């Protein structure tokens, strides 16, 4: 007969055994995993699809639901996401930009779960750039998302053969650009291809950096550059002059339409983030330095406007175990080497194989050189430097400006907005 003590020993042994055999271990990921983003095609989707395909090989019991909502830069996806998050119906995981788009909304509302355990388990605190980690960490040291990439915003794209045909060179300042615009007008070619409203904000941030320099540009976000200063007013005047050199149908063009005009020889230049490289290379099968060329946007050589796409774990995510597996995967060097060569971006994880020229062609090598040697500033159009309260309303001001061309008025309205949204100290 077992006495009481032996019973206790026996019970302890059983508990230990169950633990070792995994009965008490965390469940293996299974079920549905809804991945919410705005990468739906036209160069946007290939990287995501490739990453999902590899994840599905590793986790065959998880069914990934690719819940991408069309619309460049997330203009539509963000509205859908907001409704779902506030309606208690969050996706398992969603795309969000590192910086204020994450912090001023989802972290501030207490709707994101910290991911420090995942970072520690994977050794990522040593593998991600500190500046990027700072943008996704709160004051208590909680890290909220996993970045999949580094994109560059201030890139001027062109078609080398067409420039030669028209007898123009790549402008390195806005004055040069305006001079080139006159030459191209004689050939009946718009100097700049511009798309819908958010691409105009995107263009303005390149113009602003080119006109103000890195310190002046950064000062817009910490209140040390006055929105009504002559320099800032001139950023809008320059934007107006560039718009005068562009296609008139800009509001009806997606970013892909606008960058494709350059490839087709229907416009000379386009300023777009390097997801355009992903579109050209992975989607259109074009070759860098042959079918398309690039340079820092005028006046911004030595400066890199950066942004980063990330995914996180919202409060109420239906399948957190699968999200943990997803996030652990997408932050790995393996996933980032699958995703980024298709997406047009650099890996955010510094242990990825960026030195491999078979994987990362001439475009990536040049972007990487600049990323590691330039002054880095954050993007307004893609959520880094300002809360959506500012950036959404600023996009509205750009829409009015496109109609009235009034540089004084937009500068004054932006100044007001900076005060209202707490940016001007
Ligand atoms: C950005 C995003 C990029 C790309 C682009 C165009 O906001 O960070 O990854 O998707 O929009 O849609």
PDB file of C-alpha atoms in Angstrom, residues 16 22 102 146 162 251 347:
ATOM      1  CA  UNK A  16       6.715  16.267 -14.159  1.00  0.00           C
ATOM      2  CA  UNK A  22       4.535  18.670 -23.575  1.00  0.00           C
ATOM      3  CA  UNK A 102       1.838  53.004 -34.195  1.00  0.00           C
ATOM      4  CA  UNK A 146       8.233  43.407 -35.471  1.00  0.00           C
ATOM      5  CA  UNK A 162      14.458  58.074 -72.505  1.00  0.00           C
ATOM      6  CA  UNK A 251      -5.591  62.616 -58.814  1.00  0.00           C
ATOM      7  CA  UNK A 347      15.900  43.889 -44.412  1.00  0.00           C
TER       8      UNK A 347
END
